[in-house]
Tab-separated table of C-alpha atoms in Angstrom:
chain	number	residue	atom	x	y	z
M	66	UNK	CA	0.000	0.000	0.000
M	67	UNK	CA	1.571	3.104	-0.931
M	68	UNK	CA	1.508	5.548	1.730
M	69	UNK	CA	0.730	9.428	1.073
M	70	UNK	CA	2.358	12.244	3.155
M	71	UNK	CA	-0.591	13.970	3.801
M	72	UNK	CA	-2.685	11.115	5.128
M	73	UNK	CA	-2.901	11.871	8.817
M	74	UNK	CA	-1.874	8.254	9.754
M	75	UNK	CA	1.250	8.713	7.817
M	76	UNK	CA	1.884	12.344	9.517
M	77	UNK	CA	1.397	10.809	12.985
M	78	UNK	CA	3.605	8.192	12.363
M	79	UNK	CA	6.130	10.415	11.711
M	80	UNK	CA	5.789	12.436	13.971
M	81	UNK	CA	6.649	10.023	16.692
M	82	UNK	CA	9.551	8.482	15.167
M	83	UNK	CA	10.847	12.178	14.977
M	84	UNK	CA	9.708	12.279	18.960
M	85	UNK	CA	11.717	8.919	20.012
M	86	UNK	CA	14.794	10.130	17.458
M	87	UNK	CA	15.074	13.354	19.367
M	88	UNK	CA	14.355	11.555	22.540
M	89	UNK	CA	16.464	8.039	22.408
M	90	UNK	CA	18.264	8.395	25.652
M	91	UNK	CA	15.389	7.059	27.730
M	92	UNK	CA	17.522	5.327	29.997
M	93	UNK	CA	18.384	8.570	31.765
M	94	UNK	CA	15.079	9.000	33.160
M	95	UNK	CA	15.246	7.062	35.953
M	96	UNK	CA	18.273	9.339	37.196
M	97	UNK	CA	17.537	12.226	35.681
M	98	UNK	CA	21.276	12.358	34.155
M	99	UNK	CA	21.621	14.801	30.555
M	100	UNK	CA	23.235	13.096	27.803
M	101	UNK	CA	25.661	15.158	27.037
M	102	UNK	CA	27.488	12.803	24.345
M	103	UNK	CA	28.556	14.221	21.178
M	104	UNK	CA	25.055	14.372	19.368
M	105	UNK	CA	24.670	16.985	21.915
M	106	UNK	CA	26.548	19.224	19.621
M	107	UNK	CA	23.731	19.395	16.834
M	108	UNK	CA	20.423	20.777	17.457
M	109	UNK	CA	17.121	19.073	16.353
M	110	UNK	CA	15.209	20.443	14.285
M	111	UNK	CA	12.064	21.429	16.135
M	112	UNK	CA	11.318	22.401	19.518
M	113	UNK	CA	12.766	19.826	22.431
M	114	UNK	CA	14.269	20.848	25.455
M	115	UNK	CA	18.387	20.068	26.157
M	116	UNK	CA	17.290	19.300	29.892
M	117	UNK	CA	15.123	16.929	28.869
M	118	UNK	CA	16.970	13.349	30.843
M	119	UNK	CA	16.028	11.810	27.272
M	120	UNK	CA	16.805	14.419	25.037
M	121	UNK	CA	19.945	13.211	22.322
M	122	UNK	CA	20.035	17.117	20.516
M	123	UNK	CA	20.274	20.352	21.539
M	124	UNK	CA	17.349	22.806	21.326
M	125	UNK	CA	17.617	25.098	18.576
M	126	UNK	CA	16.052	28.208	20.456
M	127	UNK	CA	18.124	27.703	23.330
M	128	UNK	CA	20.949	27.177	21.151
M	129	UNK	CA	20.126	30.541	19.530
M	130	UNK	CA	19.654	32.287	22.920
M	131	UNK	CA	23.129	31.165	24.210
M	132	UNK	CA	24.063	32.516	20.508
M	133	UNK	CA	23.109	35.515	21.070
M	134	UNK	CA	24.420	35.739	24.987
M	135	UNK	CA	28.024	34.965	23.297
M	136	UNK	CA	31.083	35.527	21.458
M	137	UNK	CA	31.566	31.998	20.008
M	138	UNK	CA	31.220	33.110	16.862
M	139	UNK	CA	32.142	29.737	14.887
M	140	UNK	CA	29.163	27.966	16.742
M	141	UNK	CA	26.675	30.900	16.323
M	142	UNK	CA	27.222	30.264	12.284
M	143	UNK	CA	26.619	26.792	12.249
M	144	UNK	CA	23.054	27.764	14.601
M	145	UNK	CA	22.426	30.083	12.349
M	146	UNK	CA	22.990	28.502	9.431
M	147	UNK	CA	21.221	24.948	10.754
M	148	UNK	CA	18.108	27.057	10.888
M	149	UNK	CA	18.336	28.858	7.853
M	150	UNK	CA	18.899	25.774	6.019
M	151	UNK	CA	16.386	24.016	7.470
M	152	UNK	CA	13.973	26.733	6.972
M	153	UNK	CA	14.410	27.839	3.413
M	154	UNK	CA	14.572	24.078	2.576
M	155	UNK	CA	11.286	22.740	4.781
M	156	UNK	CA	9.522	26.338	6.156
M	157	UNK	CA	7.256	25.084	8.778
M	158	UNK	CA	6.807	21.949	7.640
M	159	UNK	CA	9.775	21.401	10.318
M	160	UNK	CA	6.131	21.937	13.242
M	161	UNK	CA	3.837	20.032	11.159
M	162	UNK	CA	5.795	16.563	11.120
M	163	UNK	CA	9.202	17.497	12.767
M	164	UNK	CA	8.538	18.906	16.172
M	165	UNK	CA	8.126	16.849	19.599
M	166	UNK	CA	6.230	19.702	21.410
M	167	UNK	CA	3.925	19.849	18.599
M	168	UNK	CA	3.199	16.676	18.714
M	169	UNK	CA	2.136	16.796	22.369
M	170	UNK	CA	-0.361	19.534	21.319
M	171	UNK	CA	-1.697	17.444	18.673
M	172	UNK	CA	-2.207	14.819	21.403
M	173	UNK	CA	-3.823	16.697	23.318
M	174	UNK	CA	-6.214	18.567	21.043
M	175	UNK	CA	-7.634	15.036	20.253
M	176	UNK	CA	-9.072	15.300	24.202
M	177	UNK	CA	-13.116	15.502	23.569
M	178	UNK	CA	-13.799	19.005	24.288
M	179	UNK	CA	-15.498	22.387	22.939
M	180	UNK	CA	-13.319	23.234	19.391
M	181	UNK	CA	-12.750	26.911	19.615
M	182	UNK	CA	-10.138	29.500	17.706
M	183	UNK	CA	-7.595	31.676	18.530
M	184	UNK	CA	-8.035	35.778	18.155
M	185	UNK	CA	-5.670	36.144	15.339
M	186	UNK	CA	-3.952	39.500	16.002
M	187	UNK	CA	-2.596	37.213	19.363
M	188	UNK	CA	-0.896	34.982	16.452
M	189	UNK	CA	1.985	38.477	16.278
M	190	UNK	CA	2.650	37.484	19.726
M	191	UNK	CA	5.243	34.980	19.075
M	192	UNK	CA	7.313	37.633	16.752
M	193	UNK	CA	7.777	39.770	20.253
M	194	UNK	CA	8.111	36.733	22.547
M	195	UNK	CA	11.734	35.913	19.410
M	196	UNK	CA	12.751	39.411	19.577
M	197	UNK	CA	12.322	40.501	22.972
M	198	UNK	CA	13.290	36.713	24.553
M	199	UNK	CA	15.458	35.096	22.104
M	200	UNK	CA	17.344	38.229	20.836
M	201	UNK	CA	17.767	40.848	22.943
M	202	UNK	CA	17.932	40.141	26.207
M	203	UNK	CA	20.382	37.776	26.035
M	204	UNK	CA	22.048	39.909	24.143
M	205	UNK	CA	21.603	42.718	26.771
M	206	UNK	CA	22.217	40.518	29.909
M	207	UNK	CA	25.839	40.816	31.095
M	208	UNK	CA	25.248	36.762	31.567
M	209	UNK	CA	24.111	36.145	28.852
M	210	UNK	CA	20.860	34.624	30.100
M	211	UNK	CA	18.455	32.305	28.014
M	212	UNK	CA	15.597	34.275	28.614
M	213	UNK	CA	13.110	32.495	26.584
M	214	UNK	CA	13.810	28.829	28.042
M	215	UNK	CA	14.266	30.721	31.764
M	216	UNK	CA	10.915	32.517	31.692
M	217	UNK	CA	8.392	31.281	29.570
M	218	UNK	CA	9.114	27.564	27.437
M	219	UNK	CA	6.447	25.227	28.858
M	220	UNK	CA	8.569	22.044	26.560
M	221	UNK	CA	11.237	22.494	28.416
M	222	UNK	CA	8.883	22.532	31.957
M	223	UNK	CA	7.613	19.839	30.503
M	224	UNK	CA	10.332	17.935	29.721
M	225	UNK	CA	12.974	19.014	31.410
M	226	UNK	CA	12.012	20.896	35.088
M	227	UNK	CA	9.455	18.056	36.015
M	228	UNK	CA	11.569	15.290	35.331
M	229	UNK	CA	14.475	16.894	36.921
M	230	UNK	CA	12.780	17.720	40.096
M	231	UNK	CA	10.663	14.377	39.935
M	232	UNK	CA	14.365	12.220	39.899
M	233	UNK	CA	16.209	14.807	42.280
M	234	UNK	CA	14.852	15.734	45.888
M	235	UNK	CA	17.530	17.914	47.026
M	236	UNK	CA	15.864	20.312	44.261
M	237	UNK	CA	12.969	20.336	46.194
M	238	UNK	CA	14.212	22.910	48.509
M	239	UNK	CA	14.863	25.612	45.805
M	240	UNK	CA	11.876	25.643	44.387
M	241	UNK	CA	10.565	29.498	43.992
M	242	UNK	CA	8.393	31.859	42.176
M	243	UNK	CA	10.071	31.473	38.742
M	244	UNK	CA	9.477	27.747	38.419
M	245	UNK	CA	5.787	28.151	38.968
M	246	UNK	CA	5.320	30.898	37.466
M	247	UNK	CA	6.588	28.691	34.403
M	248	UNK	CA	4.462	25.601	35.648
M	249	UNK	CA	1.446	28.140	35.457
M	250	UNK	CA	2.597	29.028	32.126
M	251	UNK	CA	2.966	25.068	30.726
M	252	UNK	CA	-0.737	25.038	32.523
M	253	UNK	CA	-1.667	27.537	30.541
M	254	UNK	CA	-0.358	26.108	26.767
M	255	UNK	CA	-1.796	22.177	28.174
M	256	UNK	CA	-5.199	23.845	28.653
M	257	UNK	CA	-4.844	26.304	25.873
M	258	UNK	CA	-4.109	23.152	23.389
M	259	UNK	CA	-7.199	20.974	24.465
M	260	UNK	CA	-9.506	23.778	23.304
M	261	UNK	CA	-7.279	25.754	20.738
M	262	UNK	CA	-5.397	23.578	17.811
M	263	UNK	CA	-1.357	24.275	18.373
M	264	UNK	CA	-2.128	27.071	20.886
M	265	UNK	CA	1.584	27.625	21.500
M	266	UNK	CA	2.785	27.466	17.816
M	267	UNK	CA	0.014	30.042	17.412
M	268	UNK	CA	0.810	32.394	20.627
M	269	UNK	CA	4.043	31.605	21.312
M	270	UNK	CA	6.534	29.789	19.438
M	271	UNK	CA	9.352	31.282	18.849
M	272	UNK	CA	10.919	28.772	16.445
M	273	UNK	CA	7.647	28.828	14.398
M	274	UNK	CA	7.990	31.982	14.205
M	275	UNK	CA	10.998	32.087	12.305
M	276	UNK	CA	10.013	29.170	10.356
M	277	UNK	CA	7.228	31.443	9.421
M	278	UNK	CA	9.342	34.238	7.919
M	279	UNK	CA	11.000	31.938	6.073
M	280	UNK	CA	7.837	29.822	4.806
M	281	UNK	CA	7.125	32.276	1.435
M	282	UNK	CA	10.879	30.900	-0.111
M	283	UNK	CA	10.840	27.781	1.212
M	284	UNK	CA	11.153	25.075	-1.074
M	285	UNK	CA	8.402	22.365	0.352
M	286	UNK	CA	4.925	24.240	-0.138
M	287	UNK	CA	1.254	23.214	-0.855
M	288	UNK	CA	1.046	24.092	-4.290
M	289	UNK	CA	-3.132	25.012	-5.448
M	290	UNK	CA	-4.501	23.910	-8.872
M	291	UNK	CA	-7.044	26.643	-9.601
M	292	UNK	CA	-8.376	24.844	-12.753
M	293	UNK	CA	-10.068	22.060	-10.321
M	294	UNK	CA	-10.784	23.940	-6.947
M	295	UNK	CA	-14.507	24.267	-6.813
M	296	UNK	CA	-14.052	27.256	-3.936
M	297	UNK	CA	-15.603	24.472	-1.906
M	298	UNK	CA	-13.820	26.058	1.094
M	299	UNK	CA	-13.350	22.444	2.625
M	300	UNK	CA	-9.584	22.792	2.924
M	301	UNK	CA	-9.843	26.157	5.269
M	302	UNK	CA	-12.258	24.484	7.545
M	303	UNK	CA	-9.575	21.512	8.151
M	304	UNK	CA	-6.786	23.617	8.564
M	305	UNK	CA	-5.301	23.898	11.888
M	306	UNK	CA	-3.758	27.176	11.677
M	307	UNK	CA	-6.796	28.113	10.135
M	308	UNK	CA	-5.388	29.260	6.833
M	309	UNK	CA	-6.663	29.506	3.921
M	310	UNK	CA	-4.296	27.479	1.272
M	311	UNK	CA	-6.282	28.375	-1.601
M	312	UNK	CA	-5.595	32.142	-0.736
M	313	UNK	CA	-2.674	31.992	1.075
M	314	UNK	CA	-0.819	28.929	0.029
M	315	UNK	CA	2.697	30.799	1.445
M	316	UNK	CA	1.001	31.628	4.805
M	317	UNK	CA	3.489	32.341	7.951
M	318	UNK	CA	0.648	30.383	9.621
M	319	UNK	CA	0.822	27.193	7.435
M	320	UNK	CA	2.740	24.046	8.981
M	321	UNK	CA	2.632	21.924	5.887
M	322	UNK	CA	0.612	19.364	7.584
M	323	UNK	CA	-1.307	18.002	4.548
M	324	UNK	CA	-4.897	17.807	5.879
M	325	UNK	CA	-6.215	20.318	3.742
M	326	UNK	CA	-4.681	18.248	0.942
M	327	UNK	CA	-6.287	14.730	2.391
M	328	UNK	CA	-9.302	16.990	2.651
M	329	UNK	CA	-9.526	18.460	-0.743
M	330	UNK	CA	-12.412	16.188	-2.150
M	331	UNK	CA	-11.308	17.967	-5.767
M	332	UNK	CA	-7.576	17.197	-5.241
M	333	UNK	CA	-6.589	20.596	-6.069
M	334	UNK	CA	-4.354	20.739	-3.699
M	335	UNK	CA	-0.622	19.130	-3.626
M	336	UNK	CA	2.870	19.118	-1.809
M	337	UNK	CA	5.482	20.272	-3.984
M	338	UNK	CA	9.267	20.659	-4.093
M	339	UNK	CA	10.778	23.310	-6.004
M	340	UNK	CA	11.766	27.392	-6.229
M	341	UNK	CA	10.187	30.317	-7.854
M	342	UNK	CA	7.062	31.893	-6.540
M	343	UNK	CA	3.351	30.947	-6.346
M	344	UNK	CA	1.146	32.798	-8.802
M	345	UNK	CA	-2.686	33.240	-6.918
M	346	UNK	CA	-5.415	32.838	-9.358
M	347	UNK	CA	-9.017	33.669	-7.983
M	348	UNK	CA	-10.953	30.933	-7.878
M	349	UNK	CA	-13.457	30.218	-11.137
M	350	UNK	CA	-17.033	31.260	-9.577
M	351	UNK	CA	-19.436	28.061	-10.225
């Protein structure tokens, strides 16, 4: 049986070999020990916290953060270039199929519950939450700090601060405001994600963010035949980032996640692979 990209089956399958491949050190959760072996050195792809016991890459944000905190300037080119590379070549594509924490929102947006949608002028949050926390104040802390995985990154509460404290009692003690003040925040996104599809790639995200800037050259799109879309308007309701691929196949918004192409019954709609830009045809009235 040949299997299709965009079937959701497919996606999900992927997605969790991505998950265990970015997480293969699950022997260290019983001790909460980091690997710290010399995969360490790369980053993955997507968002995954380097505290995480199981964790086998660095975290590309965090990696950017301690970037922008430094002077190792041979490092902060290959960060740099990892993600620019990555995005020009797969946009966000990278959130839709790559990305453990997205995953996890996926997961938990399958949870039976009232379906609702987020305000989209919140969706330009995320572009202050890269600037402000992943840009300048590291850059303007004389330490150096990772402000966005210190103050806000509910993956890396998630994966790295509970298991931590859960394997190690003597951090018990110096627990304080700022940890739940992020536990609150992770509280927030768990909540946020039952009701709201990817609540924190929508809100927050800082990597999807700058996947998103880079999603209108990217090389893997959704490409729109205008000749057989019937303006059904199917493919908007299934989105969700709720875009609208026949209008905005280069959306910042759009994670490449192929279920408004399983969902097209015309099969106007198709993954491709190549440079140049998009020309948007209005759809034939019928």
């Amino acid at each position: 049986m040949k299997l299709k990209i965009s079937n959701p089956a497919t996606r999900l399958l992927i997605q969790i070999a991505a998950f265990g491949f970015c997480n293969s050190q699950i022997q260290n959760f019983p001790s909460g020990k980091l690997y710290t072996g010399s995969w360490k050195k790369f980053c993955a792809p997507g968002l995954n916290c380097y505290s995480c016991p199981a964790a086998a890459f660095s975290c590309p944000i965090g990696a950017l953060q301690a970037v922008s905190g430094s002077i190792k300037f041979d490092f902060s080119f290959y960060v740099t270039g990892f993600l620019l590379a990555v995005g020009v070549i797969l946009g966000r594509a990278v959130c839709g199929f790559l990305c453990p924490f997205g995953l996890i929102q996926d997961l938990l947006h399958k949870i039976p519950s009232p379906k609702l949608k987020l305000w989209k002028p919140l969706r330009f949050v995320k572009y202050a939450v890269l600037i402000i926390f992943v840009f300048i104040l590291p850059v303007s802390s004389s330490t150096g700090s990772p402000a966005f995985c210190q103050y806000i990154c509910p993956a890396g509460t998630l994966q790295g601060g509970i298991p931590m404290i859960a394997t190690h009692p003597e951090l018990h003690g110096s627990l304080g405001g700022l940890f739940f003040m992020k536990a609150s925040i992770l509280l927030i996104v768990i909540t946020g994600s039952v009701f709201i599809s990817r609540f924190f790639c929508k809100l927050l995200c800082p990597l999807g963010a700058l996947y998103g800037l880079l999603n209108k050259i990217s090389l893997c799109r959704v490409q729109v035949d205008y000749e057989k879309c019937t303006g059904c308007g199917k493919c908007h309701a299934e989105c969700p980032m709720d875009v609208n691929p026949v209008t905005n196949p280069r959306s910042a918004e759009c994670i490449r996640c192929g279920k408004c192409i399983h969902g097209c019954p015309a099969k106007a709609l198709k993954y491709s692979f190549a440079s140049g830009t998009v020309k948007i045809t209005p759809v034939p009235s019928r």
